[in-house]
């Protein structure tokens, strides 16, 4: 099947709201784009729509029950687990107040809510409900929770509700075309970084001080890997220089594995020579033991003093002879975030800096989501809510693509 969504696997969850009839049209539009769709309807959804149109449009029987097992690919298959392992995206349209509450609270008491507990892909939640329900404190809190976990909750449309007496209000399900546009944005990246050679650094570094011990930090590498993978999907030729992050090589790009700040410097500067742009997301150690030993240090009574020396400042070196190349840096700060990030942007000659808090509840280090402020060389500041790192990566790359178009047009 051709189409923009060919080869993409989508689970379409439908819960019991009056807007469930619009999910049939959504299934049709997703199928026309070539998506492989498995519909999952709640029992309440079946009070509003029938299984049959979904079965005909998607070519698969929708799943509605946990017991007895429905939709198993083979004996022993548990679709509530296996489906999410394969899915590129889960779309819940319409999402009732009830389903949103169960998803936020981790309740799995039917097929769709249980499937959501094993979700690994992004989840696009499309709420639809009475405006009074949408504005209830419980729904507000649950929506906030889902967004903080990095899920995408669309804003319901404003307009006439299903029943004339409900009049105008916010709670209407967005139209299938708007949902399809969101799905395309999530699953079909633009090719706007084609022709760009990009170096991305990621992860922590390790600075050895004897045969078995080293100094490191909490960086997981997730942000840099998300950036590298998304940039490659958008057409860039990516070299990912990774410290010891414990993540698999992302497909479609070159990964260079390093350990220390010195090795990171060598690999990054080599790739930077040929690059059009660099995104430095690694948490490079600023210090290393001044006198590392080959042998294991024998423990003795009393304290041990380790003397540390500065490592090279890779970002500053890259910024110095930057020319027309684009350079994006990260600032991880425990306080005075904007001020420190702006200082760093200026000192290192960056085009864009991504400022992350690494303290308290907003801590970005090691987490799957981060709260970020993006600051441009011109001073423009954009504040983002806590987002999954892949969503933040795409926002950063949108800015990079915009700057790249400008650079290309002034050549
Ligand atoms: C006629 C009718 C329309 C409804 N429409 C909605 C709706 O649009 N949104 C919503 O959140 N709940 C709506 N409900 C309530 C849900 O159907 C109810 O909370 C149900 O338990 C949801 O189950 P589910 O989340 O498992 O699908 C409606 C109920 C009725 C009787």
Tab-separated table of C-alpha atoms and ligand atoms in Angstrom:
chain	number	residue	atom	x	y	z
A	1	UNK	CA	0.000	0.000	0.000
A	2	UNK	CA	1.427	3.377	-0.919
A	3	UNK	CA	0.694	6.613	0.936
A	4	UNK	CA	2.468	8.773	3.462
A	5	UNK	CA	1.781	6.292	6.266
A	6	UNK	CA	2.752	3.129	4.352
A	7	UNK	CA	4.444	0.676	6.700
A	8	UNK	CA	3.368	2.599	9.824
A	9	UNK	CA	1.545	0.654	12.500
A	10	UNK	CA	-1.129	2.537	14.373
A	11	UNK	CA	-3.342	1.379	17.213
A	12	UNK	CA	-6.577	3.364	17.057
A	13	UNK	CA	-8.305	3.336	20.435
A	14	UNK	CA	-11.939	4.404	20.476
A	15	UNK	CA	-13.745	5.058	23.747
A	16	UNK	CA	-17.389	5.678	24.517
A	17	UNK	CA	-18.260	9.195	23.534
A	18	UNK	CA	-20.726	10.576	21.084
A	19	UNK	CA	-17.793	11.560	18.825
A	20	UNK	CA	-16.965	7.851	18.300
A	21	UNK	CA	-18.717	8.086	14.916
A	22	UNK	CA	-15.936	10.442	13.764
A	23	UNK	CA	-13.370	7.688	14.544
A	24	UNK	CA	-14.778	5.716	11.608
A	25	UNK	CA	-13.838	8.563	9.260
A	26	UNK	CA	-10.431	8.834	10.965
A	27	UNK	CA	-9.853	5.087	10.393
A	28	UNK	CA	-10.772	5.609	6.720
A	29	UNK	CA	-8.349	8.519	6.314
A	30	UNK	CA	-5.503	6.674	8.070
A	31	UNK	CA	-6.133	3.609	5.897
A	32	UNK	CA	-6.124	5.759	2.742
A	33	UNK	CA	-2.634	6.946	3.732
A	34	UNK	CA	-1.511	3.312	3.853
A	35	UNK	CA	-1.304	2.860	7.635
A	36	UNK	CA	-1.668	-0.610	9.134
A	37	UNK	CA	-4.389	-0.069	11.712
A	38	UNK	CA	-5.577	-2.138	14.636
A	39	UNK	CA	-8.697	-0.630	16.162
A	40	UNK	CA	-9.487	-1.201	19.830
A	41	UNK	CA	-12.977	-0.237	20.967
A	42	UNK	CA	-14.139	-0.027	24.566
A	43	UNK	CA	-17.430	-1.662	25.535
A	44	UNK	CA	-18.967	1.796	25.840
A	45	UNK	CA	-17.699	2.706	22.371
A	46	UNK	CA	-19.721	-0.228	21.046
A	47	UNK	CA	-22.837	1.514	22.348
A	48	UNK	CA	-22.130	4.346	19.900
A	49	UNK	CA	-20.577	2.609	16.883
A	50	UNK	CA	-20.378	-0.891	15.468
A	51	UNK	CA	-17.241	-2.943	14.938
A	52	UNK	CA	-18.075	-3.658	11.332
A	53	UNK	CA	-17.081	-0.347	9.681
A	54	UNK	CA	-13.688	-0.497	11.435
A	55	UNK	CA	-13.221	-4.093	10.355
A	56	UNK	CA	-14.024	-3.244	6.735
A	57	UNK	CA	-11.903	-0.072	6.632
A	58	UNK	CA	-8.839	-1.470	8.405
A	59	UNK	CA	-9.031	-5.068	7.181
A	60	UNK	CA	-8.819	-6.335	10.773
A	61	UNK	CA	-11.412	-7.163	13.395
A	62	UNK	CA	-11.317	-4.533	16.139
A	63	UNK	CA	-10.436	-5.777	19.627
A	64	UNK	CA	-12.882	-4.978	22.407
A	65	UNK	CA	-12.389	-7.634	25.058
A	66	UNK	CA	-9.608	-8.700	27.350
A	67	UNK	CA	-11.244	-12.108	28.009
A	68	UNK	CA	-11.503	-14.343	26.109
A	69	UNK	CA	-8.437	-13.047	24.266
A	70	UNK	CA	-9.268	-11.373	20.966
A	71	UNK	CA	-6.964	-10.596	18.052
A	72	UNK	CA	-4.166	-13.039	19.040
A	73	UNK	CA	-1.665	-13.614	16.215
A	74	UNK	CA	-0.904	-17.140	17.522
A	75	UNK	CA	-1.704	-19.254	20.581
A	76	UNK	CA	-0.138	-17.612	23.622
A	77	UNK	CA	-0.042	-14.152	22.014
A	78	UNK	CA	-1.207	-11.358	24.331
A	79	UNK	CA	-2.291	-8.514	22.042
A	80	UNK	CA	-2.352	-5.940	24.882
A	81	UNK	CA	1.451	-6.381	25.034
A	82	UNK	CA	2.434	-7.486	21.529
A	83	UNK	CA	0.500	-4.702	19.753
A	84	UNK	CA	2.241	-1.897	21.621
A	85	UNK	CA	5.637	-3.506	21.028
A	86	UNK	CA	5.080	-3.120	17.280
A	87	UNK	CA	3.098	0.137	17.172
A	88	UNK	CA	4.617	3.341	15.802
A	89	UNK	CA	1.819	5.370	17.356
A	90	UNK	CA	-1.255	4.920	19.519
A	91	UNK	CA	-4.128	7.311	18.814
A	92	UNK	CA	-7.069	7.517	21.220
A	93	UNK	CA	-9.974	9.227	19.479
A	94	UNK	CA	-12.280	10.046	21.055
A	95	UNK	CA	-10.717	9.842	24.515
A	96	UNK	CA	-13.398	9.957	27.198
A	97	UNK	CA	-12.878	11.595	30.589
A	98	UNK	CA	-13.009	8.063	31.974
A	99	UNK	CA	-10.274	6.700	29.713
A	100	UNK	CA	-8.048	9.736	30.300
A	101	UNK	CA	-8.470	9.182	34.052
A	102	UNK	CA	-7.609	5.500	33.793
A	103	UNK	CA	-4.557	6.225	31.625
A	104	UNK	CA	-3.350	8.883	34.060
A	105	UNK	CA	-4.000	6.649	37.061
A	106	UNK	CA	-2.475	3.482	35.621
A	107	UNK	CA	-5.696	1.465	35.672
A	108	UNK	CA	-6.086	-1.429	33.258
A	109	UNK	CA	-9.588	-2.830	33.644
A	110	UNK	CA	-10.388	-3.444	29.976
A	111	UNK	CA	-8.453	-4.093	26.768
A	112	UNK	CA	-7.732	-0.491	25.736
A	113	UNK	CA	-6.709	0.803	29.163
A	114	UNK	CA	-4.483	-2.252	29.730
A	115	UNK	CA	-2.837	-1.818	26.333
A	116	UNK	CA	-2.003	1.786	27.275
A	117	UNK	CA	-0.050	0.521	30.275
A	118	UNK	CA	2.425	-1.226	27.974
A	119	UNK	CA	2.730	1.681	25.496
A	120	UNK	CA	6.270	2.460	24.366
A	121	UNK	CA	5.430	4.610	21.347
A	122	UNK	CA	4.065	8.134	21.629
A	123	UNK	CA	0.372	8.281	22.500
A	124	UNK	CA	-1.830	10.895	20.844
A	125	UNK	CA	-4.868	11.543	23.031
A	126	UNK	CA	-7.827	13.269	21.362
A	127	UNK	CA	-10.309	14.275	24.073
A	128	UNK	CA	-13.986	14.797	23.422
A	129	UNK	CA	-16.506	15.499	26.133
A	130	UNK	CA	-19.063	17.869	27.504
A	131	UNK	CA	-17.433	21.264	28.282
A	132	UNK	CA	-18.344	20.947	31.974
A	133	UNK	CA	-16.578	17.583	32.120
A	134	UNK	CA	-13.541	18.998	30.250
A	135	UNK	CA	-13.221	21.808	32.778
A	136	UNK	CA	-13.621	19.564	35.845
A	137	UNK	CA	-10.617	19.641	38.187
A	138	UNK	CA	-10.125	15.865	37.880
A	139	UNK	CA	-9.925	15.978	34.078
A	140	UNK	CA	-7.649	19.040	34.170
A	141	UNK	CA	-5.287	17.247	36.556
A	142	UNK	CA	-5.297	14.020	34.541
A	143	UNK	CA	-4.584	15.851	31.271
A	144	UNK	CA	-1.729	17.709	32.951
A	145	UNK	CA	-0.306	14.396	34.199
A	146	UNK	CA	-0.413	12.857	30.722
A	147	UNK	CA	1.270	15.888	29.162
A	148	UNK	CA	3.954	15.844	31.837
A	149	UNK	CA	4.642	12.222	30.973
A	150	UNK	CA	5.282	13.310	27.419
A	151	UNK	CA	2.029	12.201	25.801
A	152	UNK	CA	0.356	14.447	23.272
A	153	UNK	CA	-3.072	15.608	24.304
A	154	UNK	CA	-4.778	17.590	21.551
A	155	UNK	CA	-6.854	20.584	22.538
A	156	UNK	CA	-10.512	19.871	21.907
A	157	UNK	CA	-12.089	22.112	19.347
A	158	UNK	CA	-14.266	25.037	20.259
A	159	UNK	CA	-17.596	25.038	18.526
A	160	UNK	CA	-21.058	23.599	18.540
A	161	UNK	CA	-21.388	20.527	20.710
A	162	UNK	CA	-23.240	17.447	19.540
A	163	UNK	CA	-26.447	18.470	21.306
A	164	UNK	CA	-27.916	21.807	20.389
A	165	UNK	CA	-28.702	22.690	24.008
A	166	UNK	CA	-25.016	22.308	24.965
A	167	UNK	CA	-24.412	25.210	22.605
A	168	UNK	CA	-20.865	26.358	22.028
A	169	UNK	CA	-18.055	25.126	24.220
A	170	UNK	CA	-14.641	23.566	24.401
A	171	UNK	CA	-14.818	19.787	24.464
A	172	UNK	CA	-15.656	18.962	20.874
A	173	UNK	CA	-13.442	16.347	19.266
A	174	UNK	CA	-11.096	17.851	16.659
A	175	UNK	CA	-12.084	16.888	13.108
A	176	UNK	CA	-10.486	13.752	11.557
A	177	UNK	CA	-8.474	15.958	9.140
A	178	UNK	CA	-6.846	17.787	12.071
A	179	UNK	CA	-6.066	14.479	13.790
A	180	UNK	CA	-4.593	13.072	10.569
A	181	UNK	CA	-2.388	16.185	10.240
A	182	UNK	CA	-1.080	15.589	13.782
A	183	UNK	CA	-0.432	11.900	12.994
A	184	UNK	CA	1.482	12.855	9.832
A	185	UNK	CA	3.523	15.405	11.766
A	186	UNK	CA	4.436	12.714	14.312
A	187	UNK	CA	5.134	9.848	11.931
A	188	UNK	CA	6.355	11.401	8.701
A	189	UNK	CA	9.240	13.743	9.395
A	190	UNK	CA	9.935	16.492	6.850
A	191	UNK	CA	13.116	16.101	4.783
A	192	UNK	CA	14.316	19.568	5.726
A	193	UNK	CA	17.837	18.585	6.861
A	194	UNK	CA	18.760	16.877	3.575
A	195	UNK	CA	22.316	17.745	2.535
A	196	UNK	CA	23.397	18.679	6.057
A	197	UNK	CA	26.387	16.936	7.635
A	198	UNK	CA	25.693	17.025	11.357
A	199	UNK	CA	27.749	15.997	14.365
A	200	UNK	CA	25.850	15.193	17.566
A	201	UNK	CA	27.479	14.377	20.878
A	202	UNK	CA	25.661	12.434	23.581
A	203	UNK	CA	26.003	10.753	26.933
A	204	UNK	CA	28.435	11.147	29.804
A	205	UNK	CA	32.214	10.751	29.737
A	206	UNK	CA	34.310	8.604	32.038
A	207	UNK	CA	37.550	9.901	33.492
A	208	UNK	CA	39.629	7.034	34.859
A	209	UNK	CA	41.768	7.476	37.953
A	210	UNK	CA	42.969	3.898	38.370
A	211	UNK	CA	42.562	0.533	36.666
A	212	UNK	CA	38.910	0.125	37.707
A	213	UNK	CA	37.584	3.444	38.986
A	214	UNK	CA	36.384	6.507	37.169
A	215	UNK	CA	34.505	9.791	37.574
A	216	UNK	CA	31.341	10.249	35.535
A	217	UNK	CA	27.903	11.908	35.681
A	218	UNK	CA	24.195	11.062	35.450
A	219	UNK	CA	23.732	11.767	31.728
A	220	UNK	CA	21.812	8.931	30.021
A	221	UNK	CA	22.475	9.978	26.419
A	222	UNK	CA	18.724	9.872	25.637
A	223	UNK	CA	18.518	13.496	24.451
A	224	UNK	CA	21.499	13.247	22.095
A	225	UNK	CA	20.357	9.891	20.710
A	226	UNK	CA	16.839	11.259	20.127
A	227	UNK	CA	18.329	14.248	18.276
A	228	UNK	CA	20.661	12.107	16.173
A	229	UNK	CA	17.921	9.640	15.179
A	230	UNK	CA	15.401	12.389	14.375
A	231	UNK	CA	17.966	14.392	12.365
A	232	UNK	CA	18.856	11.294	10.332
A	233	UNK	CA	15.149	10.700	9.670
A	234	UNK	CA	14.937	14.303	8.433
A	235	UNK	CA	17.681	13.671	5.890
A	236	UNK	CA	20.869	14.791	7.684
A	237	UNK	CA	24.077	12.776	7.386
A	238	UNK	CA	24.719	12.292	11.096
A	239	UNK	CA	27.807	11.338	13.078
A	240	UNK	CA	26.848	10.557	16.656
A	241	UNK	CA	29.765	10.706	19.076
A	242	UNK	CA	28.617	8.900	22.174
A	243	UNK	CA	30.102	8.517	25.615
A	244	UNK	CA	29.276	5.288	27.521
A	245	UNK	CA	25.482	5.551	27.393
A	246	UNK	CA	24.292	1.943	27.254
A	247	UNK	CA	21.935	2.688	24.341
A	248	UNK	CA	21.956	0.782	21.034
A	249	UNK	CA	23.338	2.433	17.859
A	250	UNK	CA	20.451	4.313	16.216
A	251	UNK	CA	19.779	3.115	12.660
A	252	UNK	CA	20.684	5.189	9.608
A	253	UNK	CA	23.685	7.053	10.978
A	254	UNK	CA	27.319	6.620	12.045
A	255	UNK	CA	27.945	6.108	15.762
A	256	UNK	CA	31.436	6.636	17.201
A	257	UNK	CA	31.851	5.338	20.741
A	258	UNK	CA	34.273	7.107	23.067
A	259	UNK	CA	34.978	7.076	26.759
A	260	UNK	CA	36.889	10.090	28.070
A	261	UNK	CA	36.531	13.832	27.424
A	262	UNK	CA	39.825	13.709	25.489
A	263	UNK	CA	38.504	10.949	23.192
A	264	UNK	CA	35.221	12.829	22.803
A	265	UNK	CA	37.154	15.959	21.765
A	266	UNK	CA	39.160	14.089	19.154
A	267	UNK	CA	36.127	12.392	17.578
A	268	UNK	CA	33.920	15.497	17.669
A	269	UNK	CA	36.553	17.822	16.195
A	270	UNK	CA	37.317	15.312	13.409
A	271	UNK	CA	33.635	15.201	12.414
A	272	UNK	CA	33.222	18.974	12.905
A	273	UNK	CA	35.831	19.673	10.190
A	274	UNK	CA	33.467	18.330	7.530
A	275	UNK	CA	30.193	19.316	9.194
A	276	UNK	CA	27.619	21.996	8.459
A	277	UNK	CA	26.240	21.885	11.997
A	278	UNK	CA	26.859	20.491	15.459
A	279	UNK	CA	24.581	19.724	18.400
A	280	UNK	CA	26.532	19.126	21.558
A	281	UNK	CA	24.277	17.270	23.979
A	282	UNK	CA	26.966	15.257	25.769
A	283	UNK	CA	27.678	15.974	29.423
A	284	UNK	CA	31.441	16.207	29.040
A	285	UNK	CA	33.386	16.083	32.273
A	286	UNK	CA	35.003	19.461	33.065
A	287	UNK	CA	37.645	17.796	35.213
A	288	UNK	CA	39.707	14.634	35.115
A	289	UNK	CA	42.104	13.038	37.598
A	290	UNK	CA	45.508	14.693	37.156
A	291	UNK	CA	47.509	11.537	37.813
A	292	UNK	CA	45.557	8.418	36.747
A	293	UNK	CA	47.306	5.166	37.555
A	294	UNK	CA	47.445	1.959	35.546
A	295	UNK	CA	47.176	-0.174	38.668
A	296	UNK	CA	44.290	-0.459	41.087
A	297	UNK	CA	44.674	1.836	44.046
A	298	UNK	CA	45.027	-0.184	47.278
A	299	UNK	CA	42.784	1.062	50.031
A	300	UNK	CA	44.542	2.544	53.028
A	301	UNK	CA	43.342	4.037	56.309
A	302	UNK	CA	42.374	7.679	56.231
A	303	UNK	CA	41.013	9.906	53.474
A	304	UNK	CA	42.227	9.968	49.895
A	305	UNK	CA	42.756	13.190	47.990
A	306	UNK	CA	42.335	13.092	44.232
A	307	UNK	CA	43.804	16.007	42.331
A	308	UNK	CA	41.720	17.002	39.318
A	309	UNK	CA	42.704	19.039	36.282
A	310	UNK	CA	40.569	20.774	33.650
A	311	UNK	CA	39.617	18.968	30.461
A	312	UNK	CA	39.538	20.806	27.121
A	313	UNK	CA	36.440	22.899	26.361
A	314	UNK	CA	35.217	21.207	23.170
A	315	UNK	CA	32.264	23.526	22.590
A	316	UNK	CA	34.391	26.661	22.925
A	317	UNK	CA	36.911	25.216	20.441
A	318	UNK	CA	34.138	24.491	17.963
A	319	UNK	CA	32.628	27.947	18.446
A	320	UNK	CA	35.918	29.786	17.849
A	321	UNK	CA	36.433	28.970	14.179
A	322	UNK	CA	32.778	28.348	13.429
A	323	UNK	CA	32.351	30.393	10.253
A	324	UNK	CA	28.921	29.770	8.753
A	325	UNK	CA	28.495	26.466	10.533
A	326	UNK	CA	25.616	26.183	12.999
A	327	UNK	CA	26.316	25.263	16.581
A	328	UNK	CA	23.787	24.219	19.211
A	329	UNK	CA	24.788	23.713	22.840
A	330	UNK	CA	23.099	22.531	26.005
A	331	UNK	CA	23.174	24.104	29.436
A	332	UNK	CA	22.280	21.886	32.374
A	333	UNK	CA	21.898	24.049	35.435
A	334	UNK	CA	20.665	23.670	38.983
A	335	UNK	CA	19.805	27.382	39.300
A	336	UNK	CA	19.703	30.747	37.475
A	337	UNK	CA	18.901	28.829	34.318
A	338	UNK	CA	18.232	31.598	31.799
A	339	UNK	CA	21.081	33.825	32.912
A	340	UNK	CA	23.670	31.031	32.917
A	341	UNK	CA	22.454	29.729	29.570
A	342	UNK	CA	22.628	33.185	27.967
A	343	UNK	CA	26.177	33.640	29.278
A	344	UNK	CA	27.194	30.283	27.825
A	345	UNK	CA	25.538	31.055	24.470
A	346	UNK	CA	27.566	34.267	24.188
A	347	UNK	CA	30.881	32.941	25.550
A	348	UNK	CA	30.907	29.908	23.248
A	349	UNK	CA	29.608	31.617	20.126
A	350	UNK	CA	26.535	29.386	19.796
A	351	UNK	CA	23.547	29.906	17.501
A	352	UNK	CA	21.129	28.225	19.882
A	353	UNK	CA	21.265	26.936	23.415
A	354	UNK	CA	18.913	24.456	25.057
A	355	UNK	CA	18.669	25.176	28.770
A	356	UNK	CA	17.557	22.309	31.018
A	357	UNK	CA	16.969	22.368	34.739
A	358	UNK	CA	18.613	19.418	36.437
A	359	UNK	CA	17.238	19.914	39.924
A	360	UNK	CA	14.018	18.937	41.673
A	361	UNK	CA	10.978	17.574	39.870
A	362	UNK	CA	11.959	19.126	36.556
A	363	UNK	CA	15.294	17.251	36.477
A	364	UNK	CA	16.089	16.390	32.845
A	365	UNK	CA	19.111	14.158	33.499
A	366	UNK	CA	18.449	10.499	32.873
A	367	UNK	CA	14.692	11.136	32.463
A	368	UNK	CA	12.568	10.412	29.373
A	369	UNK	CA	11.217	13.958	29.383
A	370	UNK	CA	12.688	17.408	29.913
A	371	UNK	CA	11.573	20.973	30.474
A	372	UNK	CA	13.580	23.301	28.272
A	373	UNK	CA	14.110	26.921	27.338
A	374	UNK	CA	15.466	27.499	23.825
A	375	UNK	CA	17.480	30.698	23.449
A	376	UNK	CA	18.742	31.998	20.082
A	377	UNK	CA	21.864	34.048	19.462
A	378	UNK	CA	19.576	37.015	18.721
A	379	UNK	CA	18.097	36.720	22.228
A	380	UNK	CA	14.762	35.076	21.285
A	381	UNK	CA	13.576	32.861	24.136
A	382	UNK	CA	11.064	30.016	23.879
A	383	UNK	CA	9.800	28.201	26.963
A	384	UNK	CA	8.623	24.618	26.506
A	385	UNK	CA	6.531	22.567	28.955
A	386	UNK	CA	7.910	19.202	30.037
A	387	UNK	CA	8.077	17.133	26.836
A	388	UNK	CA	9.222	13.655	25.870
A	389	UNK	CA	12.801	13.926	24.632
A	390	UNK	CA	11.780	12.879	21.098
A	391	UNK	CA	9.220	15.719	20.993
A	392	UNK	CA	11.812	18.175	22.311
A	393	UNK	CA	14.306	16.863	19.732
A	394	UNK	CA	11.873	17.630	16.930
A	395	UNK	CA	11.307	21.173	18.274
A	396	UNK	CA	15.099	21.747	18.385
A	397	UNK	CA	15.509	20.382	14.858
A	398	UNK	CA	12.680	22.632	13.590
A	399	UNK	CA	14.791	25.619	14.737
A	400	UNK	CA	17.974	24.132	13.278
A	401	UNK	CA	16.227	23.526	9.929
A	402	UNK	CA	15.011	27.123	9.901
A	403	UNK	CA	18.555	28.444	10.554
A	404	UNK	CA	19.946	26.022	7.925
A	405	UNK	CA	17.552	27.391	5.274
A	406	UNK	CA	18.800	30.921	6.086
A	407	UNK	CA	22.463	29.900	5.872
A	408	UNK	CA	21.830	28.180	2.526
A	409	UNK	CA	20.003	31.193	1.110
A	410	UNK	CA	22.896	33.556	1.984
A	411	UNK	CA	25.552	31.359	0.337
B	1	LIG	C1	-25.110	9.575	25.228
B	1	LIG	C2	-23.803	9.583	25.953
B	1	LIG	C3	-22.763	10.314	25.452
B	1	LIG	C4	-21.531	10.364	26.103
B	1	LIG	N1	-20.538	11.097	25.595
B	1	LIG	C5	-19.368	11.188	26.258
B	1	LIG	C6	-18.315	11.991	25.745
B	1	LIG	O1	-18.423	12.612	24.680
B	1	LIG	N2	-17.166	12.046	26.438
B	1	LIG	C7	-16.985	11.381	27.616
B	1	LIG	O2	-15.917	11.530	28.213
B	1	LIG	N3	-17.960	10.590	28.107
B	1	LIG	C8	-19.137	10.476	27.464
B	1	LIG	N4	-20.143	9.695	27.985
B	1	LIG	C9	-19.897	8.938	29.199
B	1	LIG	C10	-19.071	7.689	28.910
B	1	LIG	O3	-19.719	6.884	27.944
B	1	LIG	C11	-18.878	6.884	30.196
B	1	LIG	O4	-18.061	7.628	31.098
B	1	LIG	C12	-18.254	5.517	29.944
B	1	LIG	O5	-18.067	4.864	31.177
B	1	LIG	C13	-16.932	5.643	29.213
B	1	LIG	O6	-16.380	4.365	29.036
B	1	LIG	P1	-14.997	4.155	28.257
B	1	LIG	O7	-14.089	5.229	28.695
B	1	LIG	O8	-14.540	2.794	28.711
B	1	LIG	O9	-15.295	4.142	26.810
B	1	LIG	C14	-21.378	9.645	27.330
B	1	LIG	C15	-22.431	8.888	27.816
B	1	LIG	C16	-23.639	8.870	27.146
B	1	LIG	C17	-24.786	8.060	27.734
